Amino acid sequence: MRILFVSVEVSPFAKVGGLADVAGSLPKALQALGHDVRIAMPAYRMVVDDPRWRNRCILRPHNVRIGPAWVQTSWVRETMLEKVPVWLFGTDRWFDEVDRSERIYLPGEDQYLFLARAILDACKRLGWIPDVIHCNDWHTGFVPVLLRESGDIVFHRTASVFTIHNLAYQGEFGVEVLDRVGLPRSLFDMHRLETYGCVNFLKSACVYSEQVNTVSPTYAREIQTPEYGCRLEGLMAYLASQGRLSGILNGIDTEVFDPRTDPALPAHFGPHDLDGKQVCKDAVLREVGLEPIEGAPLMGVVSRLSSQKGMDLMIEAAEAMFALPAQLIVQGLGDPWLAQRYREMQKAFPRHFRYVEKFDAELAQRVYAGSDLFLMPSSFEPCGLGQMIALRYGTIPIVRRTGGLADTVFEGQNGFVFERRDLDEFLSAVRRAHSAYQIKEVWLKMVDRAMHGDYSWDKSAREYESLYQRAAKRRWDDLRQSLEAAGC
Ligand code: GLC
């Protein structure tokens, strides 16, 4: 199949969160299954100008009509993600000022409307018409809309698949969006582009895509409930009833995340040889300036600081956790009020706690490898990659039973799991982990199970393959029906 994978973050070119990791690894796994895969993303300056990502022009500047009163210059360059071609979409208005990942998400929707039109335009100009366009998160939401509403005959058989990486971000804008891209206001109804008075990019993508999925089976069920549905639970339940909503667990790049070879680590280790893990623990403690404490497990956190990630729970639990004893390293940036609380916490518990206030991918690897336990008490977690990286590095996760955490971490087997988002439940899971840590055979068995799990893309890439087939079939059936209805 010809598959075009669309994302505004793709690792290693530009990365804010887990979406980039998926966009940087799933396409490779699909290509390995024999598909003709390309990636489309914005031409951020930091990608185009970086000599590591040698790129060449494949479409010189030309005009693309975005709407009745809007023509925009567009050009396309191509770089490679190993053997997967990556199309970089540029214009004279956006993306050029993005010199680092933190600046990817500029406010507004026009750059995404441009991107959607420019992608479809480029497929035609380059004579490469995909069988499936696979879009990710709300920024790409207008691709499936324009694909169908433009009525362009060359795309009649192109199906779209939309993946929700986080339902909390939907992209809501005013009705004028439709005028700008030349769509009739009659489409502004609750069955198509309108949601609570706004044009909602994510909802629109779900309506127009043949198949919608999210990044774990549990999250696919959760988003059909008011607690997790972010006001779209009705739509999600409807899609599920039509066989159009599914959950496919993310994988991780097991070549990049491999404790036997990871170049960021001071020592290497594998399931049958754990000596290097102790070296990593001593080294990371030293690196952040903590003295080891006898019998204390080292707990690690690598995360965006937000209450979604349960980062406030850790502050409430601090005193009781450190008394066990236990030590903790938190690495990440995010909500300023949380960062402030962590700075205070470091002053209050200088022997037990370090807050590393920066984004440093290599140090993150050393935290994954050197810790005994990894904390992810998220209030919701569509999939979560941190727990899978931790497991692969023999670091036992403590998680809340939600989303992808519930699908990858199992109490007493490879981790510790709690149910309700409250201090007592969290602390009781930490205590269970602390006790297990004191009994060597129990602990080593858990570490062994964790490290032997399969976190690769192999299985999930095949599930995506059948999702694409289902999408293509639905497209074909719809097309046949409309031809029949038109008397052809
Ligand atoms: C989002 C979700 C996270 C998921 C990632 C990749 O960042 O919050 O749970 O793992 O997307 O799908």
Short mmCIF file of C-alpha atoms and ligand atoms in Angstrom, two decimals:
data_model
loop_
_atom_site.label_atom_id
_atom_site.label_comp_id
_atom_site.label_asym_id
_atom_site.label_seq_id
_atom_site.Cartn_x
_atom_site.Cartn_y
_atom_site.Cartn_z
CA MET A 1 0.00 0.00 0.00
CA ARG A 2 1.00 3.60 -0.50
CA ILE A 3 0.79 5.18 2.93
CA LEU A 4 1.27 8.86 3.68
CA PHE A 5 1.90 9.48 7.37
CA VAL A 6 1.16 13.06 8.49
CA SER A 7 2.41 14.56 11.76
CA VAL A 8 3.64 17.97 12.90
CA GLU A 9 6.27 16.33 15.14
CA VAL A 10 8.57 13.57 13.95
CA SER A 11 11.54 12.38 15.96
CA PRO A 12 14.48 13.01 15.55
CA PHE A 13 13.69 16.10 13.45
CA ALA A 14 11.30 17.88 15.81
CA LYS A 15 9.96 16.60 19.07
CA VAL A 16 7.76 17.86 21.87
CA GLY A 17 6.20 14.65 23.14
CA GLY A 18 5.32 11.04 22.50
CA LEU A 19 3.67 11.84 19.16
CA ALA A 20 7.13 12.49 17.71
CA ASP A 21 8.38 9.11 18.88
CA VAL A 22 5.47 7.36 17.21
CA ALA A 23 5.84 9.35 13.98
CA GLY A 24 9.56 8.58 13.96
CA SER A 25 9.20 4.84 14.43
CA LEU A 26 5.87 3.46 13.16
CA PRO A 27 6.53 4.48 9.52
CA LYS A 28 9.79 2.53 9.57
CA ALA A 29 8.00 -0.54 10.91
CA LEU A 30 5.35 -0.22 8.18
CA GLN A 31 8.00 0.09 5.52
CA ALA A 32 9.63 -3.05 6.89
CA LEU A 33 6.33 -4.85 6.20
CA GLY A 34 6.77 -3.97 2.53
CA HIS A 35 4.65 -0.83 2.18
CA ASP A 36 5.53 2.33 0.25
CA VAL A 37 5.56 4.81 3.13
CA ARG A 38 6.24 8.56 3.15
CA ILE A 39 6.01 11.09 5.96
CA ALA A 40 4.68 14.64 5.58
CA MET A 41 5.57 17.36 8.10
CA PRO A 42 6.17 21.12 8.17
CA ALA A 43 9.53 22.42 6.95
CA TYR A 44 10.71 23.90 10.25
CA ARG A 45 13.88 25.90 9.91
CA MET A 46 15.71 23.69 12.39
CA VAL A 47 15.12 20.69 10.11
CA VAL A 48 15.85 22.33 6.77
CA ASP A 49 19.01 24.04 8.03
CA ASP A 50 20.45 21.15 10.03
CA PRO A 51 23.29 19.58 8.01
CA ARG A 52 22.49 16.18 9.55
CA TRP A 53 19.16 16.11 7.71
CA ARG A 54 20.44 16.63 4.21
CA ASN A 55 17.45 17.60 2.13
CA ARG A 56 16.76 18.37 -1.49
CA CYS A 57 14.07 20.27 -3.29
CA ILE A 58 11.38 18.08 -4.84
CA LEU A 59 8.81 20.81 -5.58
CA ARG A 60 9.95 24.34 -6.28
CA PRO A 61 7.89 27.29 -4.96
CA HIS A 62 4.48 27.37 -6.57
CA ASN A 63 1.08 28.73 -5.69
CA VAL A 64 -1.50 26.64 -3.89
CA ARG A 65 -5.08 27.83 -3.70
CA ILE A 66 -6.22 27.32 -0.11
CA GLY A 67 -9.59 29.05 -0.49
CA PRO A 68 -11.48 31.55 -2.65
CA ALA A 69 -9.45 34.51 -1.39
CA TRP A 70 -6.31 32.78 -0.27
CA VAL A 71 -3.39 31.71 -2.41
CA GLN A 72 -0.22 30.63 -0.68
CA THR A 73 3.27 29.87 -1.93
CA SER A 74 4.36 26.35 -1.17
CA TRP A 75 7.51 24.28 -1.72
CA VAL A 76 8.52 20.79 -0.73
CA ARG A 77 11.92 19.42 0.22
CA GLU A 78 12.74 15.82 0.96
CA THR A 79 14.92 14.29 3.63
CA MET A 80 15.13 10.70 4.80
CA LEU A 81 14.26 8.94 8.02
CA GLU A 82 16.58 6.01 7.38
CA LYS A 83 14.90 4.59 4.26
CA VAL A 84 11.58 6.46 4.61
CA PRO A 85 11.24 9.66 2.53
CA VAL A 86 10.12 12.66 4.57
CA TRP A 87 8.42 15.52 2.75
CA LEU A 88 8.97 18.91 4.34
CA PHE A 89 6.30 21.50 3.50
CA GLY A 90 7.41 25.10 3.46
CA THR A 91 5.87 28.46 2.70
CA ASP A 92 6.76 32.09 3.21
CA ARG A 93 4.49 32.56 6.22
CA TRP A 94 5.09 29.85 8.78
CA PHE A 95 7.53 27.21 9.97
CA ASP A 96 10.60 29.20 8.96
CA GLU A 97 10.86 30.86 12.37
CA VAL A 98 10.77 27.53 14.21
CA ASP A 99 14.38 27.05 15.25
CA ARG A 100 13.76 24.61 18.12
CA SER A 101 11.08 22.12 19.10
CA GLU A 102 9.65 24.28 21.90
CA ARG A 103 8.43 26.69 19.22
CA ILE A 104 6.52 24.24 17.03
CA TYR A 105 3.11 25.04 18.40
CA LEU A 106 2.37 28.59 17.41
CA PRO A 107 -1.18 29.75 18.06
CA GLY A 108 -3.75 29.73 15.28
CA GLU A 109 -5.01 27.34 12.68
CA ASP A 110 -4.01 28.88 9.34
CA GLN A 111 -0.70 27.05 9.15
CA TYR A 112 -2.55 23.75 9.50
CA LEU A 113 -5.12 24.63 6.86
CA PHE A 114 -2.24 25.48 4.57
CA LEU A 115 -0.47 22.23 5.41
CA ALA A 116 -3.58 20.16 4.66
CA ARG A 117 -4.12 21.72 1.24
CA ALA A 118 -0.44 21.73 0.37
CA ILE A 119 -0.12 18.02 1.16
CA LEU A 120 -2.98 17.06 -1.16
CA ASP A 121 -1.66 19.41 -3.84
CA ALA A 122 1.84 17.90 -3.61
CA CYS A 123 0.56 14.32 -3.92
CA LYS A 124 -1.02 15.29 -7.23
CA ARG A 125 1.95 17.24 -8.54
CA LEU A 126 4.34 14.46 -7.61
CA GLY A 127 2.03 11.83 -9.07
CA TRP A 128 2.02 9.85 -5.85
CA ILE A 129 -1.55 9.20 -4.78
CA PRO A 130 -1.70 7.37 -1.46
CA ASP A 131 -4.06 4.48 -0.73
CA VAL A 132 -4.20 5.66 2.86
CA ILE A 133 -3.45 9.00 4.47
CA HIS A 134 -2.74 8.46 8.14
CA CYS A 135 -3.20 11.69 10.13
CA ASN A 136 -2.26 12.29 13.73
CA ASP A 137 -3.84 14.65 16.28
CA TRP A 138 -5.91 17.76 15.63
CA HIS A 139 -3.31 19.75 13.66
CA THR A 140 -3.76 17.39 10.75
CA GLY A 141 -7.53 17.22 11.16
CA PHE A 142 -8.43 19.10 7.99
CA VAL A 143 -6.61 16.68 5.71
CA PRO A 144 -9.46 14.12 5.79
CA VAL A 145 -12.01 16.94 5.51
CA LEU A 146 -10.45 18.50 2.41
CA LEU A 147 -9.70 15.09 0.96
CA ARG A 148 -13.43 14.34 0.76
CA GLU A 149 -14.96 17.77 0.40
CA SER A 150 -12.70 18.85 -2.45
CA GLY A 151 -14.38 16.12 -4.50
CA ASP A 152 -11.14 15.59 -6.37
CA ILE A 153 -11.46 12.49 -8.52
CA VAL A 154 -7.83 11.40 -8.10
CA PHE A 155 -8.45 10.86 -4.38
CA HIS A 156 -11.65 8.87 -4.79
CA ARG A 157 -9.97 5.72 -3.56
CA THR A 158 -7.73 7.31 -0.94
CA ALA A 159 -8.91 6.35 2.54
CA SER A 160 -8.03 8.21 5.70
CA VAL A 161 -7.12 6.97 9.14
CA PHE A 162 -6.97 9.34 12.07
CA THR A 163 -5.09 8.61 15.29
CA ILE A 164 -5.92 10.36 18.56
CA HIS A 165 -2.81 10.67 20.70
CA ASN A 166 -4.53 12.89 23.22
CA LEU A 167 -8.23 13.72 23.16
CA ALA A 168 -7.74 16.72 25.44
CA TYR A 169 -6.42 18.82 22.56
CA GLN A 170 -9.06 19.30 19.88
CA GLY A 171 -8.30 22.54 18.01
CA GLU A 172 -11.42 24.71 18.18
CA PHE A 173 -11.86 27.77 15.97
CA GLY A 174 -14.57 30.04 14.61
CA VAL A 175 -16.89 29.23 11.73
CA GLU A 176 -14.93 31.62 9.42
CA VAL A 177 -12.44 28.79 8.96
CA LEU A 178 -14.91 27.32 6.47
CA ASP A 179 -15.07 30.54 4.44
CA ARG A 180 -11.30 30.74 4.30
CA VAL A 181 -10.93 27.25 2.84
CA GLY A 182 -13.99 27.63 0.63
CA LEU A 183 -16.29 25.12 2.31
CA PRO A 184 -20.03 25.89 2.49
CA ARG A 185 -21.45 26.89 5.85
CA SER A 186 -23.99 24.14 5.42
CA LEU A 187 -21.26 21.81 6.65
CA PHE A 188 -21.32 23.65 9.98
CA ASP A 189 -23.69 21.23 11.68
CA MET A 190 -23.20 18.79 14.52
CA HIS A 191 -22.97 15.83 12.17
CA ARG A 192 -19.99 17.27 10.37
CA LEU A 193 -17.80 20.21 11.33
CA GLU A 194 -19.58 21.90 14.23
CA THR A 195 -19.07 21.06 17.90
CA TYR A 196 -20.33 23.28 20.73
CA GLY A 197 -20.42 26.30 18.42
CA CYS A 198 -16.90 25.87 17.03
CA VAL A 199 -15.17 24.25 14.10
CA ASN A 200 -13.42 21.43 15.90
CA PHE A 201 -10.47 19.99 13.98
CA LEU A 202 -10.25 16.73 15.88
CA LYS A 203 -13.96 16.01 15.71
CA SER A 204 -14.01 16.88 12.01
CA ALA A 205 -11.19 14.45 11.35
CA CYS A 206 -13.07 11.71 13.21
CA VAL A 207 -16.22 12.33 11.17
CA TYR A 208 -14.43 12.30 7.82
CA SER A 209 -11.97 9.44 8.38
CA GLU A 210 -12.84 5.89 7.42
CA GLN A 211 -11.16 4.63 10.58
CA VAL A 212 -10.28 6.34 13.85
CA ASN A 213 -8.03 4.86 16.44
CA THR A 214 -6.23 5.74 19.58
CA VAL A 215 -3.01 4.51 21.08
CA SER A 216 -4.18 1.83 23.51
CA PRO A 217 -7.21 -0.46 23.80
CA THR A 218 -8.05 0.81 27.30
CA TYR A 219 -7.99 4.49 26.24
CA ALA A 220 -10.25 3.57 23.29
CA ARG A 221 -12.82 2.34 25.83
CA GLU A 222 -12.25 5.18 28.30
CA ILE A 223 -12.90 7.95 25.77
CA GLN A 224 -16.43 6.63 25.35
CA THR A 225 -17.17 7.76 28.92
CA PRO A 226 -17.81 11.28 30.26
CA GLU A 227 -14.80 11.04 32.58
CA TYR A 228 -12.30 10.74 29.72
CA GLY A 229 -14.31 11.76 26.65
CA CYS A 230 -13.55 15.51 26.77
CA ARG A 231 -17.12 16.23 25.60
CA LEU A 232 -16.77 13.90 22.60
CA GLU A 233 -17.75 10.67 24.39
CA GLY A 234 -20.99 10.47 22.40
CA LEU A 235 -19.15 10.62 19.09
CA MET A 236 -16.57 8.10 20.29
CA ALA A 237 -19.28 5.65 21.37
CA TYR A 238 -21.01 6.13 18.03
CA LEU A 239 -17.80 5.47 16.07
CA ALA A 240 -17.18 2.36 18.18
CA SER A 241 -20.71 1.10 17.45
CA GLN A 242 -19.97 1.50 13.73
CA GLY A 243 -16.73 -0.49 14.00
CA ARG A 244 -14.77 2.67 13.27
CA LEU A 245 -12.95 3.18 16.58
CA SER A 246 -10.17 0.95 17.83
CA GLY A 247 -7.13 1.01 20.10
CA ILE A 248 -3.66 -0.03 19.01
CA LEU A 249 -0.88 0.06 21.55
CA ASN A 250 2.19 2.07 20.58
CA GLY A 251 5.55 0.40 20.43
CA ILE A 252 8.95 1.92 21.06
CA ASP A 253 12.03 1.87 18.90
CA THR A 254 13.74 -1.08 20.55
CA GLU A 255 16.99 -0.39 18.73
CA VAL A 256 17.22 3.13 20.10
CA PHE A 257 16.00 2.10 23.55
CA ASP A 258 18.33 -0.78 24.30
CA PRO A 259 20.25 -0.92 27.59
CA ARG A 260 22.78 -3.25 25.93
CA THR A 261 23.93 -0.58 23.49
CA ASP A 262 22.53 2.82 24.59
CA PRO A 263 25.45 5.28 24.05
CA ALA A 264 24.11 7.64 26.75
CA LEU A 265 24.84 5.10 29.52
CA PRO A 266 28.06 4.75 31.51
CA ALA A 267 27.66 0.93 31.50
CA HIS A 268 25.55 -1.52 29.56
CA PHE A 269 23.35 -4.35 30.77
CA GLY A 270 20.81 -6.90 29.68
CA PRO A 271 18.36 -9.27 31.35
CA HIS A 272 21.08 -11.84 31.98
CA ASP A 273 23.72 -9.45 33.18
CA LEU A 274 22.52 -6.75 35.51
CA ASP A 275 25.87 -5.54 36.90
CA GLY A 276 25.83 -2.57 34.57
CA LYS A 277 22.51 -1.44 36.01
CA GLN A 278 24.09 -0.91 39.44
CA VAL A 279 26.89 1.08 37.79
CA CYS A 280 24.23 3.22 36.10
CA LYS A 281 22.47 3.79 39.42
CA ASP A 282 25.65 4.90 41.20
CA ALA A 283 26.55 7.13 38.27
CA VAL A 284 23.21 8.89 37.98
CA LEU A 285 23.09 9.53 41.73
CA ARG A 286 26.53 11.08 41.47
CA GLU A 287 25.54 13.06 38.38
CA VAL A 288 22.65 14.76 40.18
CA GLY A 289 24.58 15.07 43.45
CA LEU A 290 22.78 12.56 45.70
CA GLU A 291 24.60 10.24 48.15
CA PRO A 292 23.27 6.67 48.05
CA ILE A 293 21.13 5.71 51.07
CA GLU A 294 21.28 2.09 52.25
CA GLY A 295 18.17 0.09 51.30
CA ALA A 296 16.57 3.01 49.45
CA PRO A 297 15.25 2.34 45.97
CA LEU A 298 15.89 5.14 43.51
CA MET A 299 12.70 6.34 41.89
CA GLY A 300 12.81 8.20 38.59
CA VAL A 301 10.41 10.47 36.74
CA VAL A 302 10.94 11.78 33.22
CA SER A 303 7.91 13.79 32.28
CA ARG A 304 6.29 17.00 31.27
CA LEU A 305 5.28 18.70 34.53
CA SER A 306 1.51 18.78 34.52
CA SER A 307 -1.25 17.48 36.70
CA GLN A 308 -2.28 15.17 33.82
CA LYS A 309 0.92 13.32 34.61
CA GLY A 310 0.11 13.19 38.34
CA MET A 311 3.02 15.46 39.16
CA ASP A 312 1.10 17.07 42.02
CA LEU A 313 0.54 13.70 43.69
CA MET A 314 4.29 13.23 44.02
CA ILE A 315 4.60 16.47 45.95
CA GLU A 316 1.89 15.47 48.40
CA ALA A 317 3.52 12.07 48.85
CA ALA A 318 7.09 13.34 49.26
CA GLU A 319 7.52 13.18 53.00
CA ALA A 320 6.05 9.71 53.40
CA MET A 321 7.99 8.31 50.41
CA PHE A 322 11.34 9.63 51.57
CA ALA A 323 10.77 8.26 55.08
CA LEU A 324 10.64 4.67 53.76
CA PRO A 325 13.50 5.46 52.78
CA ALA A 326 13.51 6.15 49.05
CA GLN A 327 15.19 8.65 46.76
CA LEU A 328 13.71 10.43 43.79
CA ILE A 329 14.93 12.23 40.67
CA VAL A 330 12.42 14.23 38.63
CA GLN A 331 13.50 15.45 35.21
CA GLY A 332 11.28 17.67 33.10
CA LEU A 333 9.88 21.06 32.31
CA GLY A 334 6.30 22.23 32.34
CA ASP A 335 3.81 24.12 34.49
CA PRO A 336 5.70 26.87 36.35
CA TRP A 337 3.80 26.32 39.62
CA LEU A 338 4.86 22.68 39.68
CA ALA A 339 8.48 23.57 38.88
CA GLN A 340 8.42 26.00 41.79
CA ARG A 341 7.06 23.35 44.16
CA TYR A 342 9.79 20.93 43.04
CA ARG A 343 12.48 23.51 43.68
CA GLU A 344 11.12 23.96 47.19
CA MET A 345 10.92 20.22 47.67
CA GLN A 346 14.61 19.88 46.80
CA LYS A 347 15.44 22.40 49.53
CA ALA A 348 13.30 20.52 52.03
CA PHE A 349 14.71 17.05 51.19
CA PRO A 350 18.29 17.58 50.00
CA ARG A 351 19.40 13.99 50.75
CA HIS A 352 16.44 12.38 49.02
CA PHE A 353 15.39 14.46 46.10
CA ARG A 354 16.72 16.20 43.02
CA TYR A 355 14.74 18.20 40.50
CA VAL A 356 16.55 18.42 37.16
CA GLU A 357 14.96 21.36 35.47
CA LYS A 358 15.86 20.80 31.85
CA PHE A 359 15.10 18.73 28.81
CA ASP A 360 18.10 16.50 28.24
CA ALA A 361 17.40 13.33 26.28
CA GLU A 362 20.67 11.66 27.29
CA LEU A 363 20.28 12.35 30.98
CA ALA A 364 16.73 11.01 30.62
CA GLN A 365 18.21 7.70 29.42
CA ARG A 366 20.49 7.61 32.45
CA VAL A 367 17.51 8.20 34.73
CA TYR A 368 15.58 5.37 33.05
CA ALA A 369 18.57 3.03 33.36
CA GLY A 370 19.81 4.02 36.82
CA SER A 371 16.48 4.02 38.65
CA ASP A 372 14.92 1.04 40.40
CA LEU A 373 11.39 2.35 40.08
CA PHE A 374 9.67 4.65 37.59
CA LEU A 375 6.65 6.71 38.64
CA MET A 376 3.74 7.47 36.30
CA PRO A 377 0.66 8.27 38.38
CA SER A 378 -1.14 9.90 35.41
CA SER A 379 -4.76 10.96 35.65
CA PHE A 380 -5.12 9.85 32.05
CA GLU A 381 -2.59 8.39 29.65
CA PRO A 382 -3.55 7.54 26.08
CA CYS A 383 -0.56 5.21 25.81
CA GLY A 384 2.55 6.45 27.59
CA LEU A 385 5.99 5.59 26.35
CA GLY A 386 7.93 6.20 29.57
CA GLN A 387 6.68 3.04 31.26
CA MET A 388 7.72 0.95 28.24
CA ILE A 389 11.20 2.46 28.12
CA ALA A 390 11.50 1.91 31.88
CA LEU A 391 10.42 -1.73 31.58
CA ARG A 392 12.96 -2.35 28.86
CA TYR A 393 15.65 -0.91 31.13
CA GLY A 394 14.61 -3.16 34.02
CA THR A 395 13.09 -0.27 35.96
CA ILE A 396 9.81 -1.23 37.62
CA PRO A 397 6.92 1.18 36.95
CA ILE A 398 4.39 2.36 39.51
CA VAL A 399 1.37 3.53 37.55
CA ARG A 400 -2.29 4.43 37.80
CA ARG A 401 -4.56 1.94 36.06
CA THR A 402 -5.53 4.03 33.07
CA GLY A 403 -5.09 4.04 29.28
CA GLY A 404 -1.93 2.45 27.97
CA LEU A 405 -0.54 2.11 31.50
CA ALA A 406 -3.30 -0.41 32.25
CA ASP A 407 -2.39 -2.32 29.07
CA THR A 408 1.34 -2.61 29.76
CA VAL A 409 1.90 -2.71 33.54
CA PHE A 410 0.56 -5.54 35.72
CA GLU A 411 0.53 -5.58 39.50
CA GLY A 412 3.18 -7.81 41.04
CA GLN A 413 4.25 -9.08 37.61
CA ASN A 414 6.26 -6.28 36.06
CA GLY A 415 5.09 -3.32 38.14
CA PHE A 416 2.72 -1.83 40.70
CA VAL A 417 -0.68 -0.48 39.85
CA PHE A 418 -3.17 1.64 41.76
CA GLU A 419 -6.73 2.53 40.91
CA ARG A 420 -8.00 5.83 42.25
CA ARG A 421 -6.11 9.06 41.86
CA ASP A 422 -5.52 9.74 45.54
CA LEU A 423 -2.64 9.99 47.93
CA ASP A 424 -3.43 6.85 49.94
CA GLU A 425 -3.67 4.58 46.92
CA PHE A 426 -0.51 6.00 45.42
CA LEU A 427 1.43 5.66 48.68
CA SER A 428 0.24 2.16 49.21
CA ALA A 429 1.58 1.19 45.75
CA VAL A 430 4.92 2.84 46.61
CA ARG A 431 5.01 0.85 49.86
CA ARG A 432 4.30 -2.42 48.05
CA ALA A 433 7.14 -1.61 45.66
CA HIS A 434 9.44 -0.74 48.54
CA SER A 435 8.76 -4.06 50.27
CA ALA A 436 9.30 -6.06 47.08
CA TYR A 437 12.56 -4.23 46.54
CA GLN A 438 13.86 -5.54 49.87
CA ILE A 439 13.46 -9.21 48.82
CA LYS A 440 16.09 -9.93 46.23
CA GLU A 441 14.51 -12.99 44.53
CA VAL A 442 11.12 -11.30 44.22
CA TRP A 443 12.71 -8.17 42.83
CA LEU A 444 14.95 -9.88 40.31
CA LYS A 445 12.03 -11.92 39.02
CA MET A 446 10.07 -8.73 38.37
CA VAL A 447 13.03 -7.06 36.68
CA ASP A 448 13.50 -10.13 34.50
CA ARG A 449 9.83 -10.14 33.46
CA ALA A 450 9.98 -6.43 32.73
CA MET A 451 13.03 -6.76 30.53
CA HIS A 452 11.67 -9.72 28.60
CA GLY A 453 8.46 -7.97 27.54
CA ASP A 454 7.91 -7.20 23.86
CA TYR A 455 7.67 -3.43 23.41
CA SER A 456 8.57 -3.36 19.73
CA TRP A 457 6.37 -2.18 16.89
CA ASP A 458 6.17 -5.64 15.30
CA LYS A 459 2.71 -6.60 16.51
CA SER A 460 1.22 -3.10 16.40
CA ALA A 461 2.51 -2.36 12.90
CA ARG A 462 0.56 -5.41 11.72
CA GLU A 463 -2.53 -4.12 13.50
CA TYR A 464 -2.13 -0.80 11.67
CA GLU A 465 -1.81 -2.74 8.45
CA SER A 466 -5.19 -4.36 8.99
CA LEU A 467 -6.67 -1.04 10.10
CA TYR A 468 -5.55 0.44 6.77
CA GLN A 469 -7.15 -2.48 4.96
CA ARG A 470 -10.42 -1.91 6.81
CA ALA A 471 -10.25 1.79 5.95
CA ALA A 472 -9.59 1.07 2.29
CA LYS A 473 -12.48 -1.37 2.17
CA ARG A 474 -14.86 1.14 3.74
CA ARG A 475 -13.76 3.77 1.22
CA TRP A 476 -14.36 1.36 -1.61
CA ASP A 477 -17.82 0.40 -0.28
CA ASP A 478 -18.81 4.07 0.12
CA LEU A 479 -17.59 4.85 -3.35
CA ARG A 480 -19.54 1.95 -4.83
CA GLN A 481 -22.68 3.04 -3.02
CA SER A 482 -22.42 6.60 -4.24
CA LEU A 483 -21.78 5.45 -7.80
CA GLU A 484 -24.83 3.17 -7.60
CA ALA A 485 -26.91 5.98 -6.17
CA ALA A 486 -25.84 8.15 -9.08
CA GLY A 487 -26.99 5.39 -11.43
CA CYS A 488 -23.51 4.46 -12.66
C1 GLC B 1 0.49 11.64 23.75
C2 GLC B 1 -0.10 10.91 24.95
C3 GLC B 1 0.75 9.72 25.36
C4 GLC B 1 1.09 8.86 24.14
C5 GLC B 1 1.72 9.73 23.04
C6 GLC B 1 2.04 8.95 21.78
O1 GLC B 1 1.64 12.33 24.15
O2 GLC B 1 -0.30 11.77 26.07
O3 GLC B 1 0.08 8.93 26.30
O4 GLC B 1 1.99 7.85 24.50
O5 GLC B 1 0.84 10.76 22.69
O6 GLC B 1 0.91 8.31 21.23
#
